[in-house]
Short mmCIF file of C-alpha atoms in Angstrom, two decimals:
data_model
loop_
_atom_site.label_atom_id
_atom_site.label_comp_id
_atom_site.label_asym_id
_atom_site.label_seq_id
_atom_site.Cartn_x
_atom_site.Cartn_y
_atom_site.Cartn_z
CA MET A 216 -0.04 -0.06 -0.09
CA ASP A 217 1.20 3.43 -0.49
CA GLY A 218 1.21 4.37 3.04
CA MET A 219 2.87 6.91 5.11
CA HIS A 220 5.23 4.03 6.39
CA ASP A 221 6.92 4.05 3.08
CA LEU A 222 9.35 6.88 4.04
CA GLY A 223 12.37 6.15 2.05
CA GLY A 224 13.36 9.37 -0.09
CA LYS A 225 10.69 11.61 1.44
CA GLU A 226 12.03 14.99 2.00
CA GLY A 227 11.46 17.89 4.42
CA PHE A 228 12.52 15.84 7.50
CA GLY A 229 15.02 17.56 9.85
CA LYS A 230 18.10 16.24 11.64
CA VAL A 231 18.24 12.89 13.14
CA ASP A 232 17.73 12.83 16.86
CA TYR A 233 21.12 11.09 17.32
CA ARG A 234 22.30 10.04 20.78
CA PRO A 235 25.00 7.19 20.85
CA GLY A 236 24.60 4.67 23.36
CA GLY A 237 21.31 5.43 24.91
CA PRO A 238 19.10 3.15 27.01
CA VAL A 239 17.16 0.33 25.01
CA TYR A 240 13.87 1.75 26.17
CA HIS A 241 12.74 5.26 27.36
CA ALA A 242 9.67 4.14 29.47
CA SER A 243 8.63 1.05 31.05
CA TRP A 244 5.58 0.77 28.72
CA HIS A 245 8.14 0.46 25.71
CA GLU A 246 9.54 -2.79 27.12
CA ARG A 247 5.83 -4.05 28.11
CA ILE A 248 4.44 -3.64 24.62
CA HIS A 249 7.62 -4.94 22.91
CA ALA A 250 7.26 -8.15 25.21
CA LEU A 251 3.68 -8.47 24.37
CA SER A 252 3.69 -8.02 20.90
CA SER A 253 6.64 -10.71 20.79
CA LEU A 254 4.48 -13.09 22.70
CA ALA A 255 1.60 -12.60 20.40
CA ARG A 256 3.77 -13.65 17.46
CA ARG A 257 5.16 -16.51 19.51
CA LEU A 258 1.59 -17.72 20.30
CA GLY A 259 0.72 -17.46 16.63
CA ILE A 260 -1.89 -15.09 17.20
CA PHE A 261 -0.44 -13.10 14.36
CA ASN A 262 2.87 -13.30 12.05
CA MET A 263 5.43 -11.04 11.52
CA ASP A 264 3.84 -9.64 8.01
CA GLU A 265 0.53 -9.29 9.51
CA TYR A 266 2.14 -7.19 12.30
CA ARG A 267 3.89 -4.79 9.79
CA HIS A 268 0.76 -4.42 7.85
CA ALA A 269 -1.35 -3.61 10.82
CA ILE A 270 1.12 -0.74 11.72
CA GLU A 271 1.02 0.41 7.95
CA ARG A 272 -2.90 0.63 8.39
CA MET A 273 -2.93 3.29 11.03
CA ALA A 274 -4.52 6.67 10.12
CA PRO A 275 -1.59 8.60 8.34
CA ARG A 276 -1.91 11.42 10.89
CA HIS A 277 -1.72 8.84 13.71
CA TYR A 278 1.22 7.17 12.27
CA LEU A 279 3.38 10.27 11.97
CA ALA A 280 2.61 11.42 15.12
CA ALA A 281 3.26 8.24 17.30
CA SER A 282 6.45 7.06 18.55
CA TYR A 283 7.81 3.78 17.54
CA TYR A 284 6.27 1.71 20.48
CA GLU A 285 2.94 3.66 20.04
CA ARG A 286 2.97 2.10 16.59
CA VAL A 287 3.79 -1.30 18.03
CA LEU A 288 1.10 -0.76 20.52
CA ILE A 289 -1.63 0.16 18.02
CA GLY A 290 -0.59 -2.45 15.46
CA SER A 291 -0.55 -5.39 18.06
CA ALA A 292 -3.87 -4.19 19.47
CA THR A 293 -5.55 -4.00 16.20
CA LEU A 294 -4.54 -7.56 15.36
CA CYS A 295 -5.69 -8.98 18.93
CA VAL A 296 -8.95 -7.25 18.18
CA GLU A 297 -9.36 -8.50 14.55
CA LYS A 298 -8.44 -12.12 15.73
CA GLY A 299 -11.07 -12.13 18.29
CA CYS A 300 -8.67 -12.27 21.33
CA VAL A 301 -10.36 -9.18 22.85
CA GLU A 302 -13.31 -6.76 21.95
CA HIS A 303 -12.39 -3.18 21.00
CA ARG A 304 -14.81 -1.68 23.39
CA GLN A 305 -13.40 -3.90 26.36
CA LEU A 306 -9.88 -2.45 25.57
CA ALA A 307 -11.34 1.04 25.58
CA ARG A 308 -13.01 0.31 28.76
CA TRP A 309 -10.02 -0.97 30.41
CA SER A 310 -7.76 2.02 29.15
CA GLY A 311 -10.35 4.68 30.04
CA ASP A 312 -10.40 6.36 26.22
CA ASP A 313 -11.35 5.52 22.95
CA PHE A 314 -8.03 3.22 22.15
CA PRO A 315 -7.80 4.03 18.48
CA LEU A 316 -7.09 1.19 16.30
CA SER A 317 -5.64 0.76 12.66
CA GLY A 318 -7.74 1.04 9.55
CA ALA A 319 -9.57 -2.06 8.28
CA ILE A 320 -7.72 -4.89 6.28
CA GLY A 321 -8.34 -5.08 2.56
CA PRO A 322 -7.62 -8.31 0.54
CA GLY A 323 -4.01 -9.67 -0.23
CA ARG A 324 -2.60 -11.20 -3.28
CA LEU A 325 -1.27 -14.60 -3.91
CA ASN A 326 2.14 -15.42 -5.76
CA LYS A 327 2.61 -18.18 -8.23
CA PRO A 328 5.07 -20.91 -8.11
CA ILE A 329 8.47 -20.03 -9.40
CA ALA A 330 9.75 -21.45 -12.48
CA SER A 331 13.28 -20.36 -12.52
CA THR A 332 15.53 -17.90 -10.12
CA PHE A 333 17.45 -15.00 -11.00
CA SER A 334 21.34 -14.90 -10.74
CA ILE A 335 24.05 -12.71 -9.31
CA GLY A 336 24.85 -10.14 -12.02
CA ASP A 337 21.23 -10.05 -13.55
CA VAL A 338 19.94 -6.74 -14.35
CA LEU A 339 16.39 -6.48 -13.29
CA ARG A 340 13.47 -4.10 -13.30
CA VAL A 341 11.04 -3.90 -10.13
CA LYS A 342 7.51 -4.32 -11.47
CA ASP A 343 5.66 -0.96 -11.78
CA GLU A 344 2.89 -2.37 -9.71
CA HIS A 345 0.34 -0.39 -7.35
CA VAL A 346 -1.05 -2.51 -5.09
CA SER A 347 -3.21 -1.76 -1.96
CA CYS A 348 -2.25 -4.66 0.05
CA HIS A 349 0.92 -5.28 2.14
CA VAL A 350 3.97 -5.09 -0.13
CA ARG A 351 7.53 -4.87 0.64
CA VAL A 352 8.63 -2.84 -2.20
CA PRO A 353 9.66 0.71 -1.09
CA GLY A 354 8.14 3.08 -3.51
CA TYR A 355 11.33 4.70 -4.33
CA VAL A 356 12.65 1.59 -6.30
CA ARG A 357 9.14 1.03 -8.39
CA GLY A 358 9.72 0.81 -11.85
CA LYS A 359 13.58 1.12 -11.32
CA THR A 360 16.26 -1.01 -12.63
CA GLY A 361 19.18 -2.62 -10.45
CA THR A 362 21.74 -5.38 -10.47
CA VAL A 363 21.51 -8.55 -8.57
CA VAL A 364 24.26 -8.59 -5.89
CA GLY A 365 22.88 -11.63 -3.65
CA ARG A 366 19.99 -14.00 -3.11
CA SER A 367 18.51 -15.05 0.18
CA PRO A 368 16.95 -18.23 1.00
CA ALA A 369 12.85 -18.49 0.24
CA SER A 370 10.55 -16.94 2.53
CA PRO A 371 6.73 -16.56 2.58
CA PHE A 372 5.41 -14.11 0.07
CA PRO A 373 4.32 -11.01 2.27
CA ASP A 374 1.61 -9.71 0.19
CA ALA A 375 -0.18 -13.15 1.06
CA SER A 376 1.11 -13.73 4.39
CA ALA A 377 0.06 -10.53 5.65
CA HIS A 378 -3.57 -11.23 4.92
CA ASP A 379 -3.52 -14.69 6.21
CA MET A 380 -3.60 -16.12 2.79
CA PRO A 381 -1.53 -19.28 1.76
CA ALA A 382 1.84 -17.74 0.70
CA LEU A 383 4.35 -19.53 -1.31
CA SER A 384 7.93 -19.21 -0.36
CA GLU A 385 10.24 -17.47 -2.76
CA PRO A 386 13.86 -16.17 -2.80
CA THR A 387 14.69 -12.54 -1.97
CA TYR A 388 17.42 -10.64 -4.05
CA GLN A 389 19.58 -7.95 -3.01
CA LEU A 390 19.69 -5.37 -5.76
CA ARG A 391 21.93 -2.61 -6.13
CA PHE A 392 20.60 0.80 -7.32
CA LEU A 393 22.25 4.06 -7.97
CA SER A 394 20.73 6.89 -5.75
CA THR A 395 21.47 9.24 -8.91
CA GLU A 396 19.02 7.08 -10.82
CA LEU A 397 16.40 6.86 -8.12
CA TRP A 398 16.10 10.52 -7.66
CA PRO A 399 18.02 11.96 -10.67
CA GLY A 400 19.21 15.40 -10.01
CA ALA A 401 17.89 15.39 -6.38
CA SER A 402 19.89 13.07 -4.43
CA GLU A 403 23.63 12.56 -3.23
CA GLU A 404 25.81 9.87 -4.73
CA ALA A 405 25.47 6.36 -3.04
CA SER A 406 24.58 2.74 -3.83
CA VAL A 407 21.34 1.86 -2.34
CA TYR A 408 20.69 -1.86 -1.99
CA VAL A 409 17.21 -3.01 -1.60
CA ASP A 410 16.11 -6.85 -0.56
CA LEU A 411 13.19 -7.79 -2.97
CA PHE A 412 10.97 -10.76 -3.33
CA GLN A 413 11.09 -12.50 -6.77
CA SER A 414 7.50 -11.68 -7.62
CA TYR A 415 8.44 -8.04 -7.48
CA LEU A 416 11.11 -8.48 -10.16
CA GLU A 417 11.13 -8.91 -13.91
CA PRO A 418 13.97 -9.22 -16.44
CA CYS A 419 14.98 -5.82 -17.97
CA THR A 420 14.47 -6.17 -21.60
CA GLY A 421 15.14 -3.57 -24.11
CA ALA A 422 16.72 -0.08 -23.21
CA PRO A 423 16.47 1.07 -19.81
CA MET B 1236 13.99 15.00 26.55
CA ASN B 1237 14.51 13.27 23.34
CA ARG B 1238 12.08 12.81 20.43
CA ALA B 1239 11.29 9.13 21.44
CA HIS B 1240 8.78 10.75 23.82
CA SER B 1241 9.08 14.54 23.46
CA SER B 1242 6.10 14.60 21.08
CA ILE B 1243 3.78 13.55 23.80
CA GLY B 1244 3.68 14.88 27.15
CA ASP B 1245 3.09 13.23 30.72
CA HIS B 1246 -0.76 12.95 30.20
CA GLU B 1247 -0.04 10.96 26.78
CA GLU B 1248 2.59 8.92 28.54
CA ALA B 1249 0.08 7.85 31.24
CA LEU B 1250 -2.50 7.11 28.54
CA MET B 1251 -0.12 4.91 26.70
CA SER B 1252 0.73 2.84 29.93
CA ARG B 1253 -3.01 2.42 30.47
CA ARG B 1254 -3.47 1.06 27.03
CA VAL B 1255 -0.61 -1.32 27.18
CA GLU B 1256 -2.08 -2.42 30.43
CA ALA B 1257 -5.45 -3.01 29.00
CA LEU B 1258 -3.90 -5.20 26.29
CA GLU B 1259 -1.86 -6.97 28.88
CA LYS B 1260 -5.13 -7.50 30.71
CA ALA B 1261 -6.69 -9.06 27.76
CA PHE B 1262 -3.82 -11.32 27.50
CA GLU B 1263 -4.06 -12.33 31.02
CA ALA B 1264 -7.62 -12.93 30.98
CA LYS B 1265 -7.19 -15.72 28.41
CA GLY B 1266 -4.21 -17.24 30.44
CA LEU B 1267 -2.00 -16.48 27.53
CA VAL B 1268 0.98 -15.02 29.45
CA PRO B 1269 3.47 -17.64 30.68
CA GLU B 1270 4.77 -17.43 34.13
CA ASN B 1271 7.72 -14.98 34.48
CA TYR B 1272 7.41 -14.16 30.89
CA PHE B 1273 8.00 -10.47 31.34
CA ASP B 1274 11.10 -11.11 33.70
CA GLU B 1275 12.53 -13.52 31.09
CA PHE B 1276 11.87 -10.94 28.15
CA HIS B 1277 13.56 -8.21 30.14
CA VAL B 1278 16.56 -10.31 30.39
CA LYS B 1279 16.75 -11.25 26.68
CA ALA B 1280 16.05 -7.50 25.46
CA THR B 1281 18.38 -5.84 27.83
CA GLN B 1282 21.15 -8.40 28.38
CA GLU B 1283 21.07 -11.23 25.77
CA TRP B 1284 20.53 -9.04 22.65
CA SER B 1285 23.51 -7.32 23.18
CA PRO B 1286 25.87 -5.34 20.83
CA GLU B 1287 28.61 -7.14 22.64
CA ASN B 1288 27.56 -10.04 20.52
CA GLY B 1289 28.14 -8.28 17.30
CA ALA B 1290 31.27 -6.70 18.50
CA ARG B 1291 32.87 -10.28 19.40
CA VAL B 1292 31.96 -11.31 15.75
CA VAL B 1293 33.78 -7.97 14.55
CA ALA B 1294 36.94 -8.64 16.84
CA ARG B 1295 37.12 -12.16 15.55
CA CYS B 1296 36.73 -11.10 11.92
CA TRP B 1297 39.74 -8.77 12.47
CA THR B 1298 41.81 -11.12 14.08
CA ASP B 1299 41.19 -14.55 12.46
CA THR B 1300 41.06 -14.35 8.56
CA ALA B 1301 39.78 -18.25 8.29
CA PHE B 1302 36.79 -16.83 10.44
CA ARG B 1303 36.59 -13.51 8.26
CA GLU B 1304 36.34 -15.82 5.06
CA ARG B 1305 33.47 -17.90 6.65
CA LEU B 1306 31.76 -14.79 8.02
CA LEU B 1307 31.64 -13.12 4.57
CA GLY B 1308 30.34 -16.51 2.88
CA ASP B 1309 27.72 -17.55 5.18
CA ALA B 1310 27.47 -15.07 8.33
CA ILE B 1311 24.65 -17.10 10.03
CA ALA B 1312 26.82 -20.27 10.24
CA ALA B 1313 29.86 -18.04 11.25
CA VAL B 1314 28.21 -16.31 14.32
CA ALA B 1315 26.79 -19.64 15.26
CA GLU B 1316 30.33 -20.85 15.90
CA LEU B 1317 30.53 -18.06 18.75
CA GLY B 1318 27.04 -19.17 19.91
CA TYR B 1319 24.81 -16.62 18.39
CA SER B 1320 21.71 -17.28 16.63
CA MET B 1321 18.97 -15.38 14.85
CA PRO B 1322 15.14 -15.68 14.83
CA GLU B 1323 13.87 -18.23 12.39
CA HIS B 1324 12.40 -15.75 10.07
CA GLN B 1325 15.63 -14.01 9.71
CA ARG B 1326 17.12 -16.28 6.95
CA LYS B 1327 20.21 -14.62 5.84
CA LEU B 1328 22.82 -12.56 7.64
CA ILE B 1329 25.22 -10.52 5.53
CA ALA B 1330 28.41 -8.85 6.96
CA LEU B 1331 29.26 -5.76 5.10
CA GLU B 1332 33.09 -4.86 5.46
CA ASP B 1333 34.07 -1.41 5.35
CA THR B 1334 37.38 -0.29 3.92
CA PRO B 1335 39.19 3.21 3.83
CA ASN B 1336 37.23 3.68 0.56
CA VAL B 1337 34.11 1.96 1.38
CA HIS B 1338 31.50 2.90 3.84
CA ASN B 1339 28.34 0.68 4.48
CA VAL B 1340 25.16 1.98 6.38
CA ILE B 1341 22.05 -0.04 7.33
CA VAL B 1342 18.34 1.31 7.60
CA CYS B 1343 14.90 -0.08 7.34
CA THR B 1344 12.81 2.53 5.42
CA LEU B 1345 9.55 0.53 5.78
CA CYS B 1346 9.55 -0.43 9.40
CA SER B 1347 12.56 -0.91 11.69
CA CYS B 1348 14.27 -4.39 10.99
CA THR B 1349 17.56 -5.12 12.33
CA ALA B 1350 19.66 -8.22 13.29
CA PHE B 1351 18.68 -7.37 17.06
CA THR B 1352 20.16 -10.51 18.66
CA LEU B 1353 23.78 -9.25 17.48
CA LEU B 1354 23.44 -5.53 17.46
CA GLY B 1355 20.88 -5.23 20.33
CA VAL B 1356 17.19 -3.62 19.91
CA ALA B 1357 17.53 -0.99 17.63
CA PRO B 1358 18.15 2.65 19.15
CA HIS B 1359 15.23 5.01 18.96
CA TRP B 1360 16.82 7.36 16.26
CA TYR B 1361 17.13 4.27 13.96
CA LYS B 1362 13.23 3.91 14.09
CA ASP B 1363 12.57 7.62 13.83
CA LEU B 1364 10.96 8.99 10.66
CA GLU B 1365 14.10 11.29 9.99
CA TYR B 1366 16.42 8.70 9.62
CA ARG B 1367 14.34 6.38 7.62
CA ALA B 1368 13.37 9.01 5.16
CA ARG B 1369 16.78 10.72 4.64
CA ILE B 1370 19.64 8.14 4.71
CA VAL B 1371 18.71 6.42 1.42
CA ARG B 1372 18.73 9.88 -0.39
CA GLU B 1373 21.15 11.99 1.33
CA ALA B 1374 23.50 9.59 3.32
CA ARG B 1375 26.51 11.88 3.16
CA THR B 1376 24.57 14.83 4.74
CA VAL B 1377 23.06 12.63 7.20
CA LEU B 1378 26.28 10.91 8.26
CA ARG B 1379 28.05 14.37 8.48
CA GLU B 1380 25.22 15.55 10.87
CA MET B 1381 25.65 12.53 12.86
CA GLY B 1382 29.30 13.08 13.24
CA THR B 1383 30.96 11.22 10.40
CA ASP B 1384 31.97 13.74 7.57
CA LEU B 1385 33.12 11.15 4.89
CA PRO B 1386 35.73 12.37 2.28
CA GLU B 1387 34.40 12.55 -1.29
CA GLN B 1388 36.48 9.54 -2.40
CA VAL B 1389 34.75 7.27 0.05
CA GLU B 1390 31.92 5.23 -1.71
CA ILE B 1391 28.73 5.10 0.32
CA ARG B 1392 26.55 1.84 0.48
CA VAL B 1393 23.26 2.06 1.99
CA TRP B 1394 21.46 -1.11 2.67
CA ASP B 1395 17.66 -0.92 3.23
CA THR B 1396 16.35 -4.00 5.22
CA THR B 1397 13.10 -4.55 3.20
CA ALA B 1398 12.82 -8.30 3.63
CA ASP B 1399 14.27 -10.91 6.05
CA THR B 1400 17.99 -10.79 5.21
CA ARG B 1401 19.81 -8.97 7.88
CA TYR B 1402 23.07 -6.94 7.85
CA ILE B 1403 26.08 -6.28 10.18
CA VAL B 1404 28.54 -3.55 9.43
CA ILE B 1405 32.16 -4.88 10.01
CA PRO B 1406 33.86 -1.37 10.52
CA ALA B 1407 37.45 -0.99 9.50
CA ARG B 1408 39.91 -1.73 12.31
CA PRO B 1409 41.75 1.40 13.64
CA ALA B 1410 45.50 1.43 12.97
CA TYR B 1411 46.36 2.14 16.67
CA THR B 1412 45.24 -1.18 17.77
CA GLN B 1413 47.97 -3.35 16.29
CA GLY B 1414 48.81 -6.07 18.54
CA TRP B 1415 45.59 -5.81 20.74
CA SER B 1416 43.93 -9.20 21.87
CA GLU B 1417 40.39 -10.08 20.40
CA ALA B 1418 38.81 -9.32 23.62
CA GLU B 1419 40.50 -5.78 23.84
CA LEU B 1420 39.38 -5.18 20.30
CA ALA B 1421 35.80 -6.06 20.99
CA ARG B 1422 35.55 -3.58 23.78
CA ILE B 1423 35.94 -0.59 21.19
CA VAL B 1424 33.29 -1.78 18.58
CA THR B 1425 30.01 0.21 19.18
CA LYS B 1426 26.57 -0.53 18.17
CA GLU B 1427 26.62 2.75 16.03
CA SER B 1428 29.63 1.36 14.11
CA MET B 1429 27.90 -1.69 13.43
CA ILE B 1430 24.90 0.13 12.21
CA GLY B 1431 27.35 2.22 9.94
CA VAL B 1432 26.51 5.77 11.41
CA SER B 1433 30.08 5.94 12.70
CA ARG B 1434 33.66 4.65 12.13
CA LEU B 1435 36.25 3.41 14.54
CA ASP B 1436 39.36 4.25 12.17
CA GLY B 1437 39.35 8.15 12.34
CA ILE B 1438 38.20 8.49 8.69
CA GLY B 1439 35.53 11.30 8.70
CA LYS B 1440 36.17 12.44 12.16
CA ALA B 1441 36.62 16.21 12.66
CA PRO B 1442 40.40 17.24 12.63
CA GLY B 1443 41.50 17.29 16.47
CA ALA B 1444 38.90 15.08 17.62
CA ASP B 1445 40.90 11.97 17.44
CA ALA B 1446 43.40 12.43 19.99
CA ALA B 1447 40.93 12.95 22.99
CA GLU B 1448 38.41 10.52 21.70
CA VAL B 1449 40.61 7.36 20.88
CA PRO B 1450 38.78 4.58 22.94
CA ASP B 1451 41.05 2.88 25.16
CA GLY B 1452 39.94 -0.97 24.83
CA ARG B 1453 42.99 -2.09 26.86
CA SER B 1454 41.84 -0.13 29.99
CA GLY B 1455 38.67 -2.04 30.00
CA GLY B 1456 36.36 1.07 29.69
CA ARG B 1457 33.37 0.45 27.86
CA VAL B 1458 32.45 2.82 24.91
CA HIS B 1459 29.09 1.41 23.76
CA GLY B 1460 25.62 0.89 25.37
#
């Protein structure tokens, strides 16, 4: 989905609030919600892809204003409600406020079995697809061309897995892009490597 | 007060605590929380998932060429030799070796993925919008703002953690550590250097800053949190 979470390359943000060597958590509830969300995944209440997508489904204004652990909280609580672990109004009664949750989930998409895999050195294009489900393609590489520098073992296809649909596993590839091709005339020189599922990629035919 | 909670005041902090307690109550009501779960999680998150793990990997890589080869070939198997593992869904680990002319830096623009069993739980600034938005597009400026002003000839490689591959930067070994033991070396390797927002070899440091800031691994002083 073209959500607020897809931040790579967005402009206008200021300096990073960088403090080396700080504590792991800045408040006790940070650790508590990290633990609860981790427990929910361990218990199989939701998987990692569902969890990421639940956070992406937060209302954009809420997403931008929330701290990281508030996003963990809202994503986890949303899934616990959707999966029938607790009713929303029960949560709201216990917390004493309206306990905002993420927006409703839509349909995902299935992947097809992979006929053959790509190789290191292949020049590939990221498909120019716009999908409203969970997807792990950052918008900044959509339709762009990169070179395969590595391949990772097969993982479940997130676009299906995040929607509790049967996900076939497929390899992911680390592709090298040039920042100057991702944002021509408006970026600093660097190589940018992105790890992409096979279904997101296609052979690059013809001139770039 | 930092941005991890500067956007919300005490009232909001109290509200967040109540919401987390409400969710916890839902888990408790269903009997889903194992005995001692939170205590055990605390030990994992604050002690077991420590940047000291990654630091040991880096120090071994610096001192043992055969280990370095194995680490660059299959990092998950190599770190297992030191007793470290990663969650099942993290199916590959890639060690990114810095040189005087190459600088690697890690980000997760879509969420906040990291090799947390080796680097520790991701720091707040890594999960902030500013870092995620900017580092892929203006890495040189962002690194400079964070204290590492890389010379023009240093190539920057930004690795966006968009799937279940994880990364660890192997910082370049500082010249002043000739003859140090592996344990002494491990003490100077920081979480920040393994994410790639700082270097240990002095490249990119402001002139004059070096002498005062050379960490002393031999005195046993810790330099990372």
